PDB file of C-alpha atoms and ligand atoms in Angstrom:
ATOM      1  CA  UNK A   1     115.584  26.676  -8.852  1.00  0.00           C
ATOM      2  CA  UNK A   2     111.856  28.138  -8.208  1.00  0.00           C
ATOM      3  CA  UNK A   3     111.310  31.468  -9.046  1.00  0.00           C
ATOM      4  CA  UNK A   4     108.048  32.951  -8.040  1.00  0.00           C
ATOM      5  CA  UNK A   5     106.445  36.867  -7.949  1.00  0.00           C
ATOM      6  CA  UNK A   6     106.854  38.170  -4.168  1.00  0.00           C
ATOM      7  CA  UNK A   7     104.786  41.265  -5.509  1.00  0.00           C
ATOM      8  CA  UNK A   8     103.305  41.085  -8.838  1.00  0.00           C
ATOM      9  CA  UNK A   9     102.477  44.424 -10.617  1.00  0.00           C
ATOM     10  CA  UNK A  10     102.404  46.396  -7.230  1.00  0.00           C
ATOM     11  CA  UNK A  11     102.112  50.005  -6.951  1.00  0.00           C
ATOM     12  CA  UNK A  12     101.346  52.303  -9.095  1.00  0.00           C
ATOM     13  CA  UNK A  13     103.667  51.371 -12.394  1.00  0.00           C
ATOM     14  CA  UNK A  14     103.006  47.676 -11.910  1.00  0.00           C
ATOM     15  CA  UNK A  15     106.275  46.654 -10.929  1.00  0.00           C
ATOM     16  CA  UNK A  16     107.130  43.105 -10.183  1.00  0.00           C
ATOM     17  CA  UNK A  17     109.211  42.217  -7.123  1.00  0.00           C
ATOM     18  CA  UNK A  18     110.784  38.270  -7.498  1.00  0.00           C
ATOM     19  CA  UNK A  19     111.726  35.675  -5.064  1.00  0.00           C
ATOM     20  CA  UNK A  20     114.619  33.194  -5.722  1.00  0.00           C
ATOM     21  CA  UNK A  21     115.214  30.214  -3.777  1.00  0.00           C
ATOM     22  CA  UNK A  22     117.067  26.659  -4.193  1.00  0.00           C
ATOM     23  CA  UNK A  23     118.416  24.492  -2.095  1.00  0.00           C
ATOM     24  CA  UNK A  24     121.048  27.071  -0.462  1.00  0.00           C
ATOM     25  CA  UNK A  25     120.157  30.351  -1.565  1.00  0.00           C
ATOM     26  CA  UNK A  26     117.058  32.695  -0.868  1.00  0.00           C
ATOM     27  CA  UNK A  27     117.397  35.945  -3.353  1.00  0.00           C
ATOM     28  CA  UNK A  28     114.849  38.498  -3.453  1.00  0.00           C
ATOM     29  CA  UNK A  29     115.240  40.821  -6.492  1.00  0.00           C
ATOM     30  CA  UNK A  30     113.722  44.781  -6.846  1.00  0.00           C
ATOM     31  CA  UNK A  31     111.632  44.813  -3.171  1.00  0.00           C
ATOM     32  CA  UNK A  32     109.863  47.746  -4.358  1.00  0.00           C
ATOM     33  CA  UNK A  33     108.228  48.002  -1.233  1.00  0.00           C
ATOM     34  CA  UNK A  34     108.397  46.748   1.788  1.00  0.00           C
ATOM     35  CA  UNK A  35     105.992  43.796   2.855  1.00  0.00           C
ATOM     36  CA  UNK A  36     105.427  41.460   5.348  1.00  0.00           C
ATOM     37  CA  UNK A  37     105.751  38.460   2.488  1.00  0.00           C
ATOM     38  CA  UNK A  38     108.849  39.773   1.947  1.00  0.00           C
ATOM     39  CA  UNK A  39     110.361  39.815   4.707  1.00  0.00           C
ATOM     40  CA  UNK A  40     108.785  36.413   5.814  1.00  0.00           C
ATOM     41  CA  UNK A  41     110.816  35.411   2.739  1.00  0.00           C
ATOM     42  CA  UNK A  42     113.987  36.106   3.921  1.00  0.00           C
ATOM     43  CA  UNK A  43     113.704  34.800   7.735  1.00  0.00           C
ATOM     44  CA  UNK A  44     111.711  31.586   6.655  1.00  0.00           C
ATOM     45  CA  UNK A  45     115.357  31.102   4.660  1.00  0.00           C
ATOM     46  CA  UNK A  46     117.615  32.387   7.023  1.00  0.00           C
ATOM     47  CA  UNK A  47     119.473  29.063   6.375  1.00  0.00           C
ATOM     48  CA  UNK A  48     120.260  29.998   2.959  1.00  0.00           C
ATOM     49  CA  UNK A  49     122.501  32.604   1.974  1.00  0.00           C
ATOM     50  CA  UNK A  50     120.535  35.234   1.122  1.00  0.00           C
ATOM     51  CA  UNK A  51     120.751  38.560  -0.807  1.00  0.00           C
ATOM     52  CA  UNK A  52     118.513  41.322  -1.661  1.00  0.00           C
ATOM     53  CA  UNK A  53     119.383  42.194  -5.597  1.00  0.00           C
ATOM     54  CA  UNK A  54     118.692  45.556  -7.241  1.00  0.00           C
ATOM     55  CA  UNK A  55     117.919  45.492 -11.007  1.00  0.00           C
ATOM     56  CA  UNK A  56     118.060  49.885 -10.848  1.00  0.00           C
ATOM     57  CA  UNK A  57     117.970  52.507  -8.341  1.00  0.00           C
ATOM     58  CA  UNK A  58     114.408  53.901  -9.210  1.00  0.00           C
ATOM     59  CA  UNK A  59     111.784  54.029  -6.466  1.00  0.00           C
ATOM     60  CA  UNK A  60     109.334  51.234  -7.607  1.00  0.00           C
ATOM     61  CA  UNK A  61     112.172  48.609  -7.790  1.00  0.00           C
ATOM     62  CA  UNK A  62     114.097  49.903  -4.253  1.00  0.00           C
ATOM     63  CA  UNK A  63     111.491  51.111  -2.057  1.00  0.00           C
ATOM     64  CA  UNK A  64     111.279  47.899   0.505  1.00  0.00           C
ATOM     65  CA  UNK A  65     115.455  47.458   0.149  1.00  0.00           C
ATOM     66  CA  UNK A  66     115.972  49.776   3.408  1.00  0.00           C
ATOM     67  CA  UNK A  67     113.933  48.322   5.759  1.00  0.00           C
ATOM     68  CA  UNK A  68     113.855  44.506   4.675  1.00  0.00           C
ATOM     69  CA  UNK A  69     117.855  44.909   5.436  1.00  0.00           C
ATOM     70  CA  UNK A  70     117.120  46.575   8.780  1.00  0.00           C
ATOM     71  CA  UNK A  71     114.871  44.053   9.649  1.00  0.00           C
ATOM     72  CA  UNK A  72     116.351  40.748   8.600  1.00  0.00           C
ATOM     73  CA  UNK A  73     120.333  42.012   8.224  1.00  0.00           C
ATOM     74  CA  UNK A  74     120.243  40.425   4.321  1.00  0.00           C
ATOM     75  CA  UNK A  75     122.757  42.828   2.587  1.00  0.00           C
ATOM     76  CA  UNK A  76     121.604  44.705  -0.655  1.00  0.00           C
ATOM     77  CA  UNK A  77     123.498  44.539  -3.858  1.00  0.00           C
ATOM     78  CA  UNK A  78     123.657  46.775  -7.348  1.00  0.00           C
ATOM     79  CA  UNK A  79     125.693  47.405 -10.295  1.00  0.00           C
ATOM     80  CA  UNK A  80     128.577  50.020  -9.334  1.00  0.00           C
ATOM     81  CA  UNK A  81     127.468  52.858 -11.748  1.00  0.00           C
ATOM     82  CA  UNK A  82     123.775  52.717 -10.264  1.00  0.00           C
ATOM     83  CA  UNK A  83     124.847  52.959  -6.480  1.00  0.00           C
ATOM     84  CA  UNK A  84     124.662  56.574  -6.293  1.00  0.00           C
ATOM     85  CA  UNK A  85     121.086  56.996  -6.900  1.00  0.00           C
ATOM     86  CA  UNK A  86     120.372  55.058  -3.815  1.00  0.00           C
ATOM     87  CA  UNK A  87     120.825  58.380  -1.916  1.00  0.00           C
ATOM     88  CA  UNK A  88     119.410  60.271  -4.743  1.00  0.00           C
ATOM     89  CA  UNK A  89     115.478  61.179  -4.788  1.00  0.00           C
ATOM     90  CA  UNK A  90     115.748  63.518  -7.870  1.00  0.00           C
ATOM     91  CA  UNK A  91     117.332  60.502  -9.825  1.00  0.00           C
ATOM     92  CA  UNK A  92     115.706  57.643  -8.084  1.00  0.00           C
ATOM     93  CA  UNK A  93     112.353  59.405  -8.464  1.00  0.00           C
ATOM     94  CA  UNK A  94     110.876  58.652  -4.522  1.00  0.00           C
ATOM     95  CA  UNK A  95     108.815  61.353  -3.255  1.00  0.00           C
ATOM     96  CA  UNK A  96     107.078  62.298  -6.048  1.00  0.00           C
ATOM     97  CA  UNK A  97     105.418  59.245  -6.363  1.00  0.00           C
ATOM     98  CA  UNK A  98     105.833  57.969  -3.363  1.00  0.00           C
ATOM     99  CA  UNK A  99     107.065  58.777  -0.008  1.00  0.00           C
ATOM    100  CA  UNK A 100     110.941  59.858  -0.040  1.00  0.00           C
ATOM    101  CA  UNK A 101     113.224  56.894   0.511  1.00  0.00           C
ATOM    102  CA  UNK A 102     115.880  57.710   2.493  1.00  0.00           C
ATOM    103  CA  UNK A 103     119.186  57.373   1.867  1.00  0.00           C
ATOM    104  CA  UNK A 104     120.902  54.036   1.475  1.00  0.00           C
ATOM    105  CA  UNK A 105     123.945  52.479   0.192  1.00  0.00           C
ATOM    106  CA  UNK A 106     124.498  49.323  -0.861  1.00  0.00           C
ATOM    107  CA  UNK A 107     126.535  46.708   1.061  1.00  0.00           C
ATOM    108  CA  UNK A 108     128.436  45.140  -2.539  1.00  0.00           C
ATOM    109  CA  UNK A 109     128.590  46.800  -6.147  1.00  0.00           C
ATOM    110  CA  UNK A 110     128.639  44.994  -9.032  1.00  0.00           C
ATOM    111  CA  UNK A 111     130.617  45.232 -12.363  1.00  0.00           C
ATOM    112  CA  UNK A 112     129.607  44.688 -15.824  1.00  0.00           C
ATOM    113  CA  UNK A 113     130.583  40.414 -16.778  1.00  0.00           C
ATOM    114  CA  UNK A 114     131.285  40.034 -13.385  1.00  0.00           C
ATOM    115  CA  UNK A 115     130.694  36.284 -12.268  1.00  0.00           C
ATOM    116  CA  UNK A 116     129.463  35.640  -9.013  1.00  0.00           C
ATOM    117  CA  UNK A 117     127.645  33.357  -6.534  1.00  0.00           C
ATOM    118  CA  UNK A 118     124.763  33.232  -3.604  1.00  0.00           C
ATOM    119  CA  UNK A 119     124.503  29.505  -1.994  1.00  0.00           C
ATOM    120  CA  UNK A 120     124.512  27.343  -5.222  1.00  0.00           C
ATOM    121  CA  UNK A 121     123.410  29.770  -7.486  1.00  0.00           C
ATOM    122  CA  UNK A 122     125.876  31.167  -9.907  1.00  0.00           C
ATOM    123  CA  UNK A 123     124.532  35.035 -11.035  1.00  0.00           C
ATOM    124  CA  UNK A 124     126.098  36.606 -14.299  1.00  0.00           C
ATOM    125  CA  UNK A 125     125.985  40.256 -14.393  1.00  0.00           C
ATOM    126  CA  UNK A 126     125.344  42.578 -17.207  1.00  0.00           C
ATOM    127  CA  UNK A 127     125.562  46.365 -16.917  1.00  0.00           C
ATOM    128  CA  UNK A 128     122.675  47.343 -19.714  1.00  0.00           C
ATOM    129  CA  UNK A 129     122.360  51.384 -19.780  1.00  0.00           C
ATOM    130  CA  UNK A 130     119.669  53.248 -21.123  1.00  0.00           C
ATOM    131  CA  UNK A 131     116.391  52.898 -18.918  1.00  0.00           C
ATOM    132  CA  UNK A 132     119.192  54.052 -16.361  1.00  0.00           C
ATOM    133  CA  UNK A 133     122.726  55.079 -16.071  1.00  0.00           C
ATOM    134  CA  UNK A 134     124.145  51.658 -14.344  1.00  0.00           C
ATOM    135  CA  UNK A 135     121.294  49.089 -14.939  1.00  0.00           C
ATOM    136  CA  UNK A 136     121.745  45.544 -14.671  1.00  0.00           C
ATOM    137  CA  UNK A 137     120.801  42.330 -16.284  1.00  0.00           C
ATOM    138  CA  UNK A 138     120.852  39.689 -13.816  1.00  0.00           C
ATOM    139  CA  UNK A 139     121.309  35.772 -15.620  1.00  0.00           C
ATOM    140  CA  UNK A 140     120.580  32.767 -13.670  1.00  0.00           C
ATOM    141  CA  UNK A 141     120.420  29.180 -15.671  1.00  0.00           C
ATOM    142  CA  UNK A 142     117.816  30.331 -18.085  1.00  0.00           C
ATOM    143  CA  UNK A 143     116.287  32.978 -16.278  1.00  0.00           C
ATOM    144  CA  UNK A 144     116.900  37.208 -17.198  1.00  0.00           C
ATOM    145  CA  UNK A 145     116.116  39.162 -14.586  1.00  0.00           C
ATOM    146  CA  UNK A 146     115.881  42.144 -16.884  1.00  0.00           C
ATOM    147  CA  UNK A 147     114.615  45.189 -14.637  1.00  0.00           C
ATOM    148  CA  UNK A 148     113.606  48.308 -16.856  1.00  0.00           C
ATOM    149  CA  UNK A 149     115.373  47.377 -19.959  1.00  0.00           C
ATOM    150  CA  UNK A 150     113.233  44.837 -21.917  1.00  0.00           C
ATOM    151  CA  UNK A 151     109.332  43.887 -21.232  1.00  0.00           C
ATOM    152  CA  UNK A 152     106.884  41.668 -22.888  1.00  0.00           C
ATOM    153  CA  UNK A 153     106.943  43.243 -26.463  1.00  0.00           C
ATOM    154  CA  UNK A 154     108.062  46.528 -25.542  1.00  0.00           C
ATOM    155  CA  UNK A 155     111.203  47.963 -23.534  1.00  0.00           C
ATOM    156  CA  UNK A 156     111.822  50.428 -21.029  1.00  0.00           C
ATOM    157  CA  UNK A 157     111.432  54.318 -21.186  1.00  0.00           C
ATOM    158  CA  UNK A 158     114.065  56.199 -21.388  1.00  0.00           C
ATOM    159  CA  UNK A 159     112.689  59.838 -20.521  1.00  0.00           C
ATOM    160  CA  UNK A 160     112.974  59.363 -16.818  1.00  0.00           C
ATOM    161  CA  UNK A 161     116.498  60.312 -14.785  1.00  0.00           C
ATOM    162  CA  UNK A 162     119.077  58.129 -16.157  1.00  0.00           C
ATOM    163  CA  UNK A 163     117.510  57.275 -19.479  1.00  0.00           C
ATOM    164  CA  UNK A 164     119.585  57.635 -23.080  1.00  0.00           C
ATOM    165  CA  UNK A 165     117.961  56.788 -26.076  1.00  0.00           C
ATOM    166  CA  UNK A 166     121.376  55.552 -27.703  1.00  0.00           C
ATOM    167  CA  UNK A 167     122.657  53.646 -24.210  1.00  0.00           C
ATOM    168  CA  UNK A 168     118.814  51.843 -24.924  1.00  0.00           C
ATOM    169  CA  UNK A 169     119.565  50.835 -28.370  1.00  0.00           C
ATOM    170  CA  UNK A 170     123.171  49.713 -27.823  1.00  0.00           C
ATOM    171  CA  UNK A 171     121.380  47.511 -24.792  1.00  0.00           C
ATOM    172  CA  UNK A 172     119.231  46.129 -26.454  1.00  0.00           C
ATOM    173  CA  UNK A 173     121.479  45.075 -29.458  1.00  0.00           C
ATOM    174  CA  UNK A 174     123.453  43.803 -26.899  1.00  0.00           C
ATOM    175  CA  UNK A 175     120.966  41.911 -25.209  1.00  0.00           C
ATOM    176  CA  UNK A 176     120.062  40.280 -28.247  1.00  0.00           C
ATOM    177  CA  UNK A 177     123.755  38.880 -28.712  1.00  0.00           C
ATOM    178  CA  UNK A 178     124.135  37.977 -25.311  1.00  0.00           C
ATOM    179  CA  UNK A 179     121.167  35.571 -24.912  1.00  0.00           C
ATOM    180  CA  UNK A 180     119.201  32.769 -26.262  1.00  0.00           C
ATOM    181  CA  UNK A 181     116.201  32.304 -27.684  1.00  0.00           C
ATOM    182  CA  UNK A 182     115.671  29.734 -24.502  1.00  0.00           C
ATOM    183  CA  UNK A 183     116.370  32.367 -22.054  1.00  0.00           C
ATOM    184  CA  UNK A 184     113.072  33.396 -19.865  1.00  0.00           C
ATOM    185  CA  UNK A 185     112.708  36.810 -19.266  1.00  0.00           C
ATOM    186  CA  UNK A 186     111.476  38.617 -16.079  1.00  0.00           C
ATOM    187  CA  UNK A 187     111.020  41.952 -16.299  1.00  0.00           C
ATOM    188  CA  UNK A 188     110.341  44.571 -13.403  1.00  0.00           C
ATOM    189  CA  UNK A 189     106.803  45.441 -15.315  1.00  0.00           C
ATOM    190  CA  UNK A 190     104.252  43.108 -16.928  1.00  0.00           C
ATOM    191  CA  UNK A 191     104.253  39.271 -18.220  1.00  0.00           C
ATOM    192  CA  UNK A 192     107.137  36.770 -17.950  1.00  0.00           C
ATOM    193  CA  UNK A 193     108.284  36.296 -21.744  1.00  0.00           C
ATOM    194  CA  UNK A 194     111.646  34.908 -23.234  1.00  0.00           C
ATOM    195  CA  UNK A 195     114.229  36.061 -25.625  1.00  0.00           C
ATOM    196  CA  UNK A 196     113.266  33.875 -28.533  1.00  0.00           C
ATOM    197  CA  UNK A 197     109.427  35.747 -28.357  1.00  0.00           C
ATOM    198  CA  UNK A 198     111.165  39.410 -27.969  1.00  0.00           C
ATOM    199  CA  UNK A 199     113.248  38.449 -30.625  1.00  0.00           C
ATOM    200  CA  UNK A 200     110.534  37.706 -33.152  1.00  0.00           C
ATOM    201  CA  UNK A 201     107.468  40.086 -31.448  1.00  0.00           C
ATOM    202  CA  UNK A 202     109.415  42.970 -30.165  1.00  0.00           C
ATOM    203  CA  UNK A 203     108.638  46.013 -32.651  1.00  0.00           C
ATOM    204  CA  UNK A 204     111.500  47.693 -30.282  1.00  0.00           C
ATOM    205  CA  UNK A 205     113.911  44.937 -31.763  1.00  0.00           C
ATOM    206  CA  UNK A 206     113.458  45.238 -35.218  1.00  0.00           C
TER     207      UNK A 206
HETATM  208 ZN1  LIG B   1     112.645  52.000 -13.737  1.00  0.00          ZN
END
């Protein structure tokens, strides 16, 4: 499995946009906004089974969503409790930093623990409030896909729409019981870290 940055640290929060691919599966995760790369992404693997995964529903991680499914017919997929903000600019935070977004839904929803698979790849699901109200943790092999909820050495706000300061710390404890110190850790902001250094550098995790 190669996992590389489609957009790395792109507009104006820095937000990271991810490309998955293996043999039989082409995943593009957060498309913040829409690109050319990313699309070429997609229809270079059209072979694949593809799917265009949504850590949370705020702007900087949906933006390009819309029109990469438009224009290459991959559907879009997001934890259940998040869906809503899809069609939501007050909650998913698009035109006030960015044009509005307009209103989407999401072709499959997503449960917390739910088990499930694109191509070869096998993606574990974790529903981790408290950046936002339905946030998910994605886990593939050894690799986090942790949206909002945990960064190199720091974690997610939790004054925006969405955000509770207890959901964050119940996350996070969570977090820490759910993975391993091996587990890499993408975030939607910043530098690729892993469990084991959050664990030990963290000052959030302490
Ligand atoms: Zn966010």
């Amino acid at each position: 499995m190669k996992v590389e940055f489609l957009l790395k640290g792109h507009l104006a929060t820095y937000s990271n946009c991810y490309g998955i691919l293996t043999d039989k599966a082409a995943i593009v995760v957060d498309p913040g906004k829409y690109t050319t790369e990313l699309k070429d992404f997609l229809v270079s693997n059209a072979d694949k089974t593809r799917l265009i995964l949504i850590t949370h529903a705020h702007y900087d991680h949906i933006g390009g969503a819309l029109q990469l499914r438009e224009e290459t017919g991959v559907k879009i997929a997001i934890g259940k409790n998040e869906e809503f903000a899809l069609s939501d600019m007050a909650y998913n935070l698009s035109g006030r930093f960015t044009p509005a977004i307009p209103a989407f839904n999401a072709d499959y929803t997503i449960e917390d623990e739910e088990e499930f698979t694109v191509g070869d790849v096998t993606i574990k699901a974790f529903e981790l409030p408290g950046h936002t109200i339905g946030g998910m943790c994605y886990l593939i092999d050894d690799c986090l896909f942790s949206g909002d909820m945990l960064f190199y050495q720091t974690v997610g706000r939790v004054d925006l729409p969405g955000g509770n300061i207890t959901d964050m710390k119940e996350s996070l404890d969570r977090m820490m019981w759910l993975f391993d110190d091996e587990v890499k850790v993408y975030s939607g902001h910043g530098e690729v870290t892993t469990i084991g250094h959050e664990r030990k550098y963290n000052p959030y995790l302490r």
